[in-house]
Coordinates of N, CA and C and ligand atoms in Angstrom, one line a residue:
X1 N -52.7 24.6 62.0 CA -54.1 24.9 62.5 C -54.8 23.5 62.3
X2 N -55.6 23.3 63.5 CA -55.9 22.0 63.3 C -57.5 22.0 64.0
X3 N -59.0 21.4 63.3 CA -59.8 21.6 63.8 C -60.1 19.6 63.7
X4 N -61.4 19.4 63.6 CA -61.4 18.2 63.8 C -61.1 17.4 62.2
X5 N -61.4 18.0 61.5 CA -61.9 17.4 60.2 C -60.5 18.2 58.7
X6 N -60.0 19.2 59.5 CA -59.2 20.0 58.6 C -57.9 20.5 59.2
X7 N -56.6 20.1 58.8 CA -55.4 20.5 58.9 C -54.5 20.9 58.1
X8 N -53.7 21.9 58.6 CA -53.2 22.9 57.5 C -52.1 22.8 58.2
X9 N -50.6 21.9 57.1 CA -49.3 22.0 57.5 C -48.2 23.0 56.6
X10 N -47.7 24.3 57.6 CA -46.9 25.3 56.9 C -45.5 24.6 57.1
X11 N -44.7 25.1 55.7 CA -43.6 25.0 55.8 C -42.7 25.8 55.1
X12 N -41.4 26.1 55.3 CA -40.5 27.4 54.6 C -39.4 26.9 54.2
X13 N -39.2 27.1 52.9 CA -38.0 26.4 52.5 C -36.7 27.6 52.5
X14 N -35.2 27.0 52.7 CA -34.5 27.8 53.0 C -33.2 27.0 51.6
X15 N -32.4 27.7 51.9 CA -31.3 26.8 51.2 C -29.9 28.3 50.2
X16 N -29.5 27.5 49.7 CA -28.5 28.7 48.9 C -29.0 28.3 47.7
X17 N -28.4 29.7 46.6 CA -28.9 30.0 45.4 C -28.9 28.8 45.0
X18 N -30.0 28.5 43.6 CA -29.7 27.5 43.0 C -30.1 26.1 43.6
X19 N -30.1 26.1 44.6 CA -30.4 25.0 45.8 C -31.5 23.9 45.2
X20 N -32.9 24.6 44.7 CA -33.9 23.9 43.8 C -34.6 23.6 45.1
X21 N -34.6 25.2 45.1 CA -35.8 25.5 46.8 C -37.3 25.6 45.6
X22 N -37.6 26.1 44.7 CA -38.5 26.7 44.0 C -39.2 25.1 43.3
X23 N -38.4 24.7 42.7 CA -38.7 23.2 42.2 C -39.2 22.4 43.3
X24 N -38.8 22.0 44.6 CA -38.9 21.3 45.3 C -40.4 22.1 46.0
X25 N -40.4 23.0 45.8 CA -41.9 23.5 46.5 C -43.0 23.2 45.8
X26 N -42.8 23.4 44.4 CA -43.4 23.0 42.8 C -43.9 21.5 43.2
X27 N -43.3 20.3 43.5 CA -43.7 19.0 44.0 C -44.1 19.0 44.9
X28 N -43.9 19.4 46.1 CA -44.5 19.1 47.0 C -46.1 19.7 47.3
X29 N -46.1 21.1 46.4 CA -47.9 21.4 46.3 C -48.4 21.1 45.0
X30 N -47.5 20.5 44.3 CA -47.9 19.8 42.9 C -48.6 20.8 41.6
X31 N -47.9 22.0 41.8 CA -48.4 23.0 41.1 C -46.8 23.8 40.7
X32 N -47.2 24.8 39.4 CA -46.3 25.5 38.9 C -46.3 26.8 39.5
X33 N -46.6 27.0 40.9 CA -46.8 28.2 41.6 C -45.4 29.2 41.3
X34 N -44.4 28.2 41.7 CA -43.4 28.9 41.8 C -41.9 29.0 40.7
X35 N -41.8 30.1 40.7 CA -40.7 30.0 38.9 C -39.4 29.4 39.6
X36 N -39.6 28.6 39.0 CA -37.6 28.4 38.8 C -37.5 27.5 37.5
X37 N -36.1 28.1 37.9 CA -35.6 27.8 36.4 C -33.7 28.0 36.3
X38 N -33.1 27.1 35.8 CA -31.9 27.0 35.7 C -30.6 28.9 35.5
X39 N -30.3 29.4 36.2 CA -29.4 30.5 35.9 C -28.1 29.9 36.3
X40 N -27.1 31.0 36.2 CA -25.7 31.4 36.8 C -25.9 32.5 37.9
X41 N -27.1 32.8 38.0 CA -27.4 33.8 39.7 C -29.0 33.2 40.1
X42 N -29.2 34.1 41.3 CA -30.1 33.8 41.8 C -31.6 34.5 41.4
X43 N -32.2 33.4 41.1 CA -33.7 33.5 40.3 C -34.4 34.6 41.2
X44 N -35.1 33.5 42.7 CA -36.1 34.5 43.2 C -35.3 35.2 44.0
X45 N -36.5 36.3 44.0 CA -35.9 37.6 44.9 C -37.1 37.8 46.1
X46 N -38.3 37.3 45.8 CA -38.8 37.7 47.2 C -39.2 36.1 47.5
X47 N -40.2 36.3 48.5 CA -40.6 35.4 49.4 C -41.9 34.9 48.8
X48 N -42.5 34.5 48.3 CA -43.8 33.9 48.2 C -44.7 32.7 48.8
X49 N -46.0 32.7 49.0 CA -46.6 31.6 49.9 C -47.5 30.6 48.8
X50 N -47.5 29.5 48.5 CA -47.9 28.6 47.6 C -48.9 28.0 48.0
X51 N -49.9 27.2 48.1 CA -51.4 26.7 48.6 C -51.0 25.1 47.8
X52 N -51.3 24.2 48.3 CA -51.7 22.7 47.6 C -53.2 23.3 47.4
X53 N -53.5 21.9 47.1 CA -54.8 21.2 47.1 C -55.5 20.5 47.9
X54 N -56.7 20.1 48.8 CA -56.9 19.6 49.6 C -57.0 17.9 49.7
X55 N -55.9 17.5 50.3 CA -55.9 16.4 50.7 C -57.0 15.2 51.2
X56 N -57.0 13.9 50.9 CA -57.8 13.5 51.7 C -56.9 12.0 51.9
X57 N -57.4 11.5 53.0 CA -57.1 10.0 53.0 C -55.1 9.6 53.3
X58 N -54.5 10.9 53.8 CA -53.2 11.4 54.2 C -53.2 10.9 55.7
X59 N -54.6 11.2 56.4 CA -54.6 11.2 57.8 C -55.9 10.7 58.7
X60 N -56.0 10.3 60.0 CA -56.9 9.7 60.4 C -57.0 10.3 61.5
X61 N -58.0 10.9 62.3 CA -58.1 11.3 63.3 C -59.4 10.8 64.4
X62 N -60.0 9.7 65.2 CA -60.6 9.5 65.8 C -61.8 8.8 65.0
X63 N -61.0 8.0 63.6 CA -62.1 7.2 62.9 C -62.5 8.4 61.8
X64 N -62.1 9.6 61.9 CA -62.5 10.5 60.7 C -61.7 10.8 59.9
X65 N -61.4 11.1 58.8 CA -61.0 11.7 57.6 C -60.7 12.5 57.8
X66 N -59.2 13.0 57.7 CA -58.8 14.9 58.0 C -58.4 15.2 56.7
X67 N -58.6 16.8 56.3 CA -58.3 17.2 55.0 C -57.1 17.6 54.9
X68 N -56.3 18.0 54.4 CA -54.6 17.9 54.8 C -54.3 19.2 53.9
X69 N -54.1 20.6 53.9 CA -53.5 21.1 53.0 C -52.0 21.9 53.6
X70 N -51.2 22.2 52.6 CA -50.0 22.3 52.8 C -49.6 23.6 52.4
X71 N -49.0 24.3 53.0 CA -48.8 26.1 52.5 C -47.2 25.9 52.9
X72 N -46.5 26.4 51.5 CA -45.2 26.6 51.4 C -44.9 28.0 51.0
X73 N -43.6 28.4 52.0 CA -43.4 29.2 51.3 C -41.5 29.4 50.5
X74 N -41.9 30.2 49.7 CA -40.4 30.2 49.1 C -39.8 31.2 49.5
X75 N -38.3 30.9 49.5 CA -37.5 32.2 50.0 C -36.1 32.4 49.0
X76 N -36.2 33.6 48.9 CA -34.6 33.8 47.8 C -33.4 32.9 48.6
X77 N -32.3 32.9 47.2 CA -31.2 32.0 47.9 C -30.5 32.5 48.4
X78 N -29.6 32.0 50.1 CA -28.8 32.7 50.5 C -27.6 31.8 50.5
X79 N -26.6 32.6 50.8 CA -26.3 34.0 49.7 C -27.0 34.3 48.7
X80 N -27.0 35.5 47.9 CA -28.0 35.9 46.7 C -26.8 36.4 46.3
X81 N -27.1 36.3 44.9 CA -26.3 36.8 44.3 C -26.1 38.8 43.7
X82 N -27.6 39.1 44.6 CA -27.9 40.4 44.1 C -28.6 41.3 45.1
X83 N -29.0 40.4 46.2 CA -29.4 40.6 47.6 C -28.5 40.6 48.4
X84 N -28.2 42.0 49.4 CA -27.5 41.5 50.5 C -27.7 40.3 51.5
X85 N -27.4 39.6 52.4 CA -27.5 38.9 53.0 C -28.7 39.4 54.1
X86 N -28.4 40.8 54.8 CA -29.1 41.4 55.8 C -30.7 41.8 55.4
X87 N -30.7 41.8 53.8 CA -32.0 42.4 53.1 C -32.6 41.1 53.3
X88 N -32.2 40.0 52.5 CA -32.5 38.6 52.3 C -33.3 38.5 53.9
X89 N -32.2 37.7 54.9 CA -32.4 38.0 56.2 C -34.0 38.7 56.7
X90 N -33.8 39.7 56.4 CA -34.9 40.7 56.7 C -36.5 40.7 56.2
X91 N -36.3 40.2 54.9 CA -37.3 39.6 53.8 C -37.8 38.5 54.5
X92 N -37.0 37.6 54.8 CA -37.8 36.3 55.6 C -38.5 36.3 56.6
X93 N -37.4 37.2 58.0 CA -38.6 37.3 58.5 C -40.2 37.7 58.9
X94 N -39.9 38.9 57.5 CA -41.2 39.5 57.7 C -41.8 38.7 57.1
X95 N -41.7 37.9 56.4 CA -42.5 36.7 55.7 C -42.9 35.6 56.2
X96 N -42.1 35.1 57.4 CA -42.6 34.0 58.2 C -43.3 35.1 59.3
X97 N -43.1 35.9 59.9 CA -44.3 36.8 60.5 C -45.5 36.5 59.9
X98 N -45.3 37.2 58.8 CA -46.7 37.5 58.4 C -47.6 35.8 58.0
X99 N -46.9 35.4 57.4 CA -47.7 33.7 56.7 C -48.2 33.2 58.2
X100 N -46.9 32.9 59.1 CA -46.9 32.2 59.7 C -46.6 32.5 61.4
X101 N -47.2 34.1 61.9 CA -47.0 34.5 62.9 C -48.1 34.3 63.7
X102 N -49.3 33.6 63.5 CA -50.0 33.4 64.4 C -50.3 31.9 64.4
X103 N -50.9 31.3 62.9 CA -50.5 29.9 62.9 C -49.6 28.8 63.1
X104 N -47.9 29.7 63.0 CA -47.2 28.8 63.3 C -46.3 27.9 62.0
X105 N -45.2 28.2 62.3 CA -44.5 26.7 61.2 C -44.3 25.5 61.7
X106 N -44.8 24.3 61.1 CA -44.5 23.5 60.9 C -42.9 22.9 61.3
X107 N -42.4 23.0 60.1 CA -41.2 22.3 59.7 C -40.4 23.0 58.7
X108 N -39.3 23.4 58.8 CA -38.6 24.5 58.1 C -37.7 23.3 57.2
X109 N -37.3 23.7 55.6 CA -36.6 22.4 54.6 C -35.5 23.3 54.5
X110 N -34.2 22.3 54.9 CA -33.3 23.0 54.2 C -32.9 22.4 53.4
X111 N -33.0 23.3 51.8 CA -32.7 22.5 50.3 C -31.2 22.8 50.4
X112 N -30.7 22.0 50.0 CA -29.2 21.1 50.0 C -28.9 20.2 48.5
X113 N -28.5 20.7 47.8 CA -28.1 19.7 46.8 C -27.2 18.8 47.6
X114 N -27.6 17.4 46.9 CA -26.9 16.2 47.1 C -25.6 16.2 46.5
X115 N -25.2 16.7 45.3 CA -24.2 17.0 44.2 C -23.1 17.9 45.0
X116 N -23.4 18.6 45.7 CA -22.9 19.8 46.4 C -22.4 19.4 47.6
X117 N -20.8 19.1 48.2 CA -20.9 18.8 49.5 C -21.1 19.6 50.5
X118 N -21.2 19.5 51.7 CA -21.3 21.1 52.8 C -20.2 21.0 53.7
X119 N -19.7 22.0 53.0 CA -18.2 22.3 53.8 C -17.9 23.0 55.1
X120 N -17.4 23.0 56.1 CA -17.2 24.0 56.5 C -18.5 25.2 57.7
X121 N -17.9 25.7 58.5 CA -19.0 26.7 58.9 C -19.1 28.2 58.6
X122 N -19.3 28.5 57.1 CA -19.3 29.4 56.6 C -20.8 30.4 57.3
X123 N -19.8 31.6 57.3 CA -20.9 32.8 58.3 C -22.7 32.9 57.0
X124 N -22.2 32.4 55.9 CA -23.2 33.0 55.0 C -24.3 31.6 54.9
X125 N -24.2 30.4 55.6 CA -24.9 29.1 55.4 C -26.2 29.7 55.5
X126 N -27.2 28.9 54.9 CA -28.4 29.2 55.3 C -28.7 28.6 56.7
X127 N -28.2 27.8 57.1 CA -28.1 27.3 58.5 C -28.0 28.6 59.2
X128 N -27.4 29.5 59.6 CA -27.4 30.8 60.0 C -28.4 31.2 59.7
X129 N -28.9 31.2 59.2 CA -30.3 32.1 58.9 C -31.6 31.5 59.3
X130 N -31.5 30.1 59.5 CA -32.2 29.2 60.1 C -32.5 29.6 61.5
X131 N -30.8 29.5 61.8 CA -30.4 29.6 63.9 C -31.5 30.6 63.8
X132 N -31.0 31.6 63.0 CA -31.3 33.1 63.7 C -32.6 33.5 63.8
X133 N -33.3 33.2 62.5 CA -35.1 33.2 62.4 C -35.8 32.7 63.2
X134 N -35.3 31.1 63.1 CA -36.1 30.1 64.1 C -35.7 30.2 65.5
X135 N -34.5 30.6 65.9 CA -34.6 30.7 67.7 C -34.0 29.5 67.6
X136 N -33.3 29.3 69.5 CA -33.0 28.3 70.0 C -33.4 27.2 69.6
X137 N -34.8 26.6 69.5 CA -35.6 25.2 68.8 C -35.5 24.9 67.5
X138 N -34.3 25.5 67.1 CA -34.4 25.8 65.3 C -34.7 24.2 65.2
X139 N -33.6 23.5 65.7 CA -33.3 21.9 65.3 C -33.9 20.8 65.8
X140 N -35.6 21.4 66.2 CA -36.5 20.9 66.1 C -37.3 21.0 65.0
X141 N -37.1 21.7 64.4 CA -38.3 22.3 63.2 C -37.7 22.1 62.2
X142 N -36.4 21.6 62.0 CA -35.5 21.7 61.0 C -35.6 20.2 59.9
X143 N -35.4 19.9 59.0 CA -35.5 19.0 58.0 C -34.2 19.4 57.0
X144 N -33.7 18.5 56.3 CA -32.5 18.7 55.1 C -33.4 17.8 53.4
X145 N -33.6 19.0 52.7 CA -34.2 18.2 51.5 C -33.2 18.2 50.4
X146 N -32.8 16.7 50.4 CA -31.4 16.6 49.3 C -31.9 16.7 48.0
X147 N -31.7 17.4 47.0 CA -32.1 17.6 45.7 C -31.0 17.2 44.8
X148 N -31.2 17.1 43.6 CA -30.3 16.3 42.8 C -30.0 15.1 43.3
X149 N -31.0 14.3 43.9 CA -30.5 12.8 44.1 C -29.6 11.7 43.8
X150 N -30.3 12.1 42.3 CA -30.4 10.9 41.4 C -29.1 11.2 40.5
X151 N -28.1 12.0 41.2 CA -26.7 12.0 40.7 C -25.9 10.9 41.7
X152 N -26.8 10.7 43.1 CA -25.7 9.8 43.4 C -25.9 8.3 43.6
X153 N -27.1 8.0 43.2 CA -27.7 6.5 41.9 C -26.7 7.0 41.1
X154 N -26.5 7.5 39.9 CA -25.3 7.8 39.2 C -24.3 7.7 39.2
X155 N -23.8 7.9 40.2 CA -22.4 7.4 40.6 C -22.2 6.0 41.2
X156 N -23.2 5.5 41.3 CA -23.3 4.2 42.1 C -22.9 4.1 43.3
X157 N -24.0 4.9 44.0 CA -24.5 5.2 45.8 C -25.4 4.9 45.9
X158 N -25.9 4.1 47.0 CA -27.2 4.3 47.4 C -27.2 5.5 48.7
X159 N -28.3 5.2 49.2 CA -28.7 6.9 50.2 C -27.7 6.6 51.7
X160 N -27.9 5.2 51.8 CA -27.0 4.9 53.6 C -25.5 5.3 52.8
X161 N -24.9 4.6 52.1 CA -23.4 4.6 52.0 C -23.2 6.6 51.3
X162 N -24.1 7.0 50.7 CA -23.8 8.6 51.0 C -23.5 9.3 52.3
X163 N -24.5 8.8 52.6 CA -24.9 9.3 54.4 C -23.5 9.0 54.8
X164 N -22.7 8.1 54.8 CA -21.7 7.5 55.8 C -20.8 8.3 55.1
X165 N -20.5 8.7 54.0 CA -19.3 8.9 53.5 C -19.7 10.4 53.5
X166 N -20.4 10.9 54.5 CA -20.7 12.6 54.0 C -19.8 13.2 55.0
X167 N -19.3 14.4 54.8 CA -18.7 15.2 55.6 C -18.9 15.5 56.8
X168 N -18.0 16.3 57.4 CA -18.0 16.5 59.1 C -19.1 17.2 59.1
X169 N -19.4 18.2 58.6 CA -20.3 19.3 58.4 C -21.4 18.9 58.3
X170 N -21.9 17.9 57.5 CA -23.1 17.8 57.1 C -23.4 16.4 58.1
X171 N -23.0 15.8 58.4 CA -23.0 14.4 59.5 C -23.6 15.6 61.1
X172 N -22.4 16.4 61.5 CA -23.1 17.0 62.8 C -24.5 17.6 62.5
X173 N -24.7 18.1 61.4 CA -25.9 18.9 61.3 C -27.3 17.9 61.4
X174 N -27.3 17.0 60.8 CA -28.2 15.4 60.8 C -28.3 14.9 62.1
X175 N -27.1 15.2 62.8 CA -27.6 14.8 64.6 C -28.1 15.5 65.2
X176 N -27.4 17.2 65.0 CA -28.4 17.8 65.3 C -29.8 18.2 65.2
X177 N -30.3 17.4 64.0 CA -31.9 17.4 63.5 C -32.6 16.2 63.5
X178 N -31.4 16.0 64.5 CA -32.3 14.1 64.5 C -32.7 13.4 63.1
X179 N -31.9 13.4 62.8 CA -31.5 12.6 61.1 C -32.8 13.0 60.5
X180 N -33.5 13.9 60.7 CA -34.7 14.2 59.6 C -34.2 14.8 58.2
X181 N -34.5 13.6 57.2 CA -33.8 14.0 55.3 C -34.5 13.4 55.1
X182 N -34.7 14.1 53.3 CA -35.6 13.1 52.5 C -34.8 13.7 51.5
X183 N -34.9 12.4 50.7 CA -34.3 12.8 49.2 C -35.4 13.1 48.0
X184 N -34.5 14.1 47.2 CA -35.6 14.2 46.1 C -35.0 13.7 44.6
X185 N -35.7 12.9 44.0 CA -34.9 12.5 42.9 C -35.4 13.0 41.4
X186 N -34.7 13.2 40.5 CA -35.4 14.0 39.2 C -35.8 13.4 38.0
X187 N -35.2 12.3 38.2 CA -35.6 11.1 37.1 C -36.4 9.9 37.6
X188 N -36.6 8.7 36.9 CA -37.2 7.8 37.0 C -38.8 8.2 37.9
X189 N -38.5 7.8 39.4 CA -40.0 8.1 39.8 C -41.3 9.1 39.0
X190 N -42.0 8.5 39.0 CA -42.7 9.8 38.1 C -43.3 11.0 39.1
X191 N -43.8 11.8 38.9 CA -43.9 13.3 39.9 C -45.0 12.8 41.1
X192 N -45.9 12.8 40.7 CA -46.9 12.1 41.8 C -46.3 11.3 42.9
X193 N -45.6 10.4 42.5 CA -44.9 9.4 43.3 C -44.1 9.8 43.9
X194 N -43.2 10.8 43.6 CA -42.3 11.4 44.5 C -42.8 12.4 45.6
X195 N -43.4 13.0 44.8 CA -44.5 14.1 45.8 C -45.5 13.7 46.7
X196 N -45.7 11.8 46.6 CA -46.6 11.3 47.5 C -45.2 11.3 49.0
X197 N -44.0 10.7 48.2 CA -43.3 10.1 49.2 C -42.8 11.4 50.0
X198 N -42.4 12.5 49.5 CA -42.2 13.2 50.2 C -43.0 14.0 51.5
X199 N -44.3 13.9 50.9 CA -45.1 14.1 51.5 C -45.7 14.0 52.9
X200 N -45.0 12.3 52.8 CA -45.6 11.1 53.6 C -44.1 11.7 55.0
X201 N -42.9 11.7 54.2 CA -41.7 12.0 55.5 C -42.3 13.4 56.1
X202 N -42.3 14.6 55.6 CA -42.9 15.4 55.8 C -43.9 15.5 57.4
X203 N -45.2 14.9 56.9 CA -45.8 14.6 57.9 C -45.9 13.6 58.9
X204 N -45.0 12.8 58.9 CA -43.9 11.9 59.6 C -43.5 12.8 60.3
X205 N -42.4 13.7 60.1 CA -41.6 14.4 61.0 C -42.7 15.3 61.8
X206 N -43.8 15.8 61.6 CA -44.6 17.0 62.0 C -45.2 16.2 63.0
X207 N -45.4 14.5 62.9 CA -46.3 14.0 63.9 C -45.3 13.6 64.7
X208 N -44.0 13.4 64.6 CA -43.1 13.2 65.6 C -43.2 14.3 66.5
X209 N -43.2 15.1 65.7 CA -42.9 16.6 67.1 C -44.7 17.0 67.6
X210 N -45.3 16.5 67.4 CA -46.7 16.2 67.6 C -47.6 17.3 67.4
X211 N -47.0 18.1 66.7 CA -47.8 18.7 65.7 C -47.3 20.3 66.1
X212 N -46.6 20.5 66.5 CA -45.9 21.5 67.7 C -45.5 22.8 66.5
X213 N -45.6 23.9 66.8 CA -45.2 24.7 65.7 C -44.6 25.9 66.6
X214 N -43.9 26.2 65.2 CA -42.7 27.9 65.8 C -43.5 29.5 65.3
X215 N -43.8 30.0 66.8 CA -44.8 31.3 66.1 C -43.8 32.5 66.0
X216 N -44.6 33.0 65.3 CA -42.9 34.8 64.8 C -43.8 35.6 65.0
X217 N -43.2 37.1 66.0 CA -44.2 38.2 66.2 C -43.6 38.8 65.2
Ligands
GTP1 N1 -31.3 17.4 38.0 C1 -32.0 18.0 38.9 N2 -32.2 19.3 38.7 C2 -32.9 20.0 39.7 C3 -33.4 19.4 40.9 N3 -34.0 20.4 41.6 C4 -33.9 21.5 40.9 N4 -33.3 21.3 39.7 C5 -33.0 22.3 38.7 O1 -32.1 23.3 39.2 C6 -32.4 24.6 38.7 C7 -32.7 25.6 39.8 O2 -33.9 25.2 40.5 P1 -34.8 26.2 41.3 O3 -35.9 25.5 41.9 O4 -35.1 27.4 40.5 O5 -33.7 26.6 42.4 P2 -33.9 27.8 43.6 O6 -33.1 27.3 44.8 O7 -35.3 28.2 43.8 O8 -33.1 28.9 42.8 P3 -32.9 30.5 43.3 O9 -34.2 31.1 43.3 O10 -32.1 31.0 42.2 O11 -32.2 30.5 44.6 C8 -33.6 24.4 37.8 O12 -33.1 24.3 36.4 C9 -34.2 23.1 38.2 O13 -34.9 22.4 37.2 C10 -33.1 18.0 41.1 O14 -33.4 17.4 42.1 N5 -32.4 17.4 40.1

């Protein structure tokens, strides 16, 4: 939604259990909105919508000042470990309905551990659930947020020679999204800084598609 002086960017994070969909929402509205926390199953079970703070000095519009706030929402992991897939499924969409059926989404994140390769075209990807929510345009709206970064600084990678050496699976999917990724890292950078930079790709990608959003009846 966008008036002269105030803009409001939604976005929905997707990903499999564990993924550090909940954390990565946590930075990007810079609040403890959302629980996560380390298991052997899957934490959340519903959908929730998260609010930042109001931005300033993010964006410029005609010599003016736009206010910038950011509404995320979180979604259980799929697979769940306790949710069917079809419940999961079903939970979403009425959740991107509802947040975001008349406003519109932004930019959908798919959280991806970096530690984790992506194999394969398994029926249960959140990629599927992507296709299927978002419609034909999915892989305009689409983003990949690599979490656990800073395991592969650890191994002594940087982000291009990952990229090159990543799998079949995960290489088509990046052309398909027109290489939109941002990495998130858990050490060094301190929080702010990371949550500026993320921020900054974020609405990068949203002004590339020029502000363009996916509505859900
Ligand atoms: N080292 C590291 N740990 C992370 C990172 N992101 C998340 N974690 C940790 O991974 C665990 C799971 O994170 P969550 O944010 O709860 O993951 P989630 O995808 O919301 O989990 P579910 O709700 O169970 O699907 C937590 O212990 C986080 O602190 C990261 O980038 N690096």
């Amino acid at each position: 939604m966008m008036n002269s002086n105030k803009m409001t960017i939604n976005l929905a994070l997707f990903g499999m259990t564990q993924s550090g969909k909940s954390s990565a929402g946590n930075i990007i509205l810079g609040s403890t909105d959302f629980h996560s926390s380390f298991a052997p199953c899957s934490v959340t079970r519903d959908c929730s919508l998260g609010r930042s703070c109001h931005f300033r000095s993010f964006m410029r519009r005609g010599g003016q000042e736009v206010t910038l706030q950011v509404q995320v929402l979180d979604t259980p992991g799929y697979p769940h470990s306790r949710l069917s897939k079809k419940h999961v499924r079903q939970e979403v969409r009425e959740a991107l309905a509802h947040h975001f059926g008349q406003e519109g989404l932004h930019l959908a994140l798919l959280v991806q551990r970096a530690d984790v390769p992506l194999c394969g075209q398994e029926e249960s990807s959140p990629v599927q659930m992507i296709q299927e929510l978002l419609g034909h345009t999915w892989m305009n709206y689409t983003a990949i947020l690599f979490t656990h970064a800073e395991k592969i600084e650890e191994a002594g990678f940087n982000e291009d020679e990952y990229l090159r050496e990543a799998s079949e699976t995960l290489l088509k999917l990046l052309n398909s999204i027109q290489h939109r990724y941002i990495f998130q890292y858990k050490k060094g950078n301190s929080l702010s800084e990371q949550r500026l930079k993320i921020l900054e790709r974020i609405i990068e990608f949203v002004k590339e598609n020029c502000y363009q959003v996916l509505t859900f009846k």
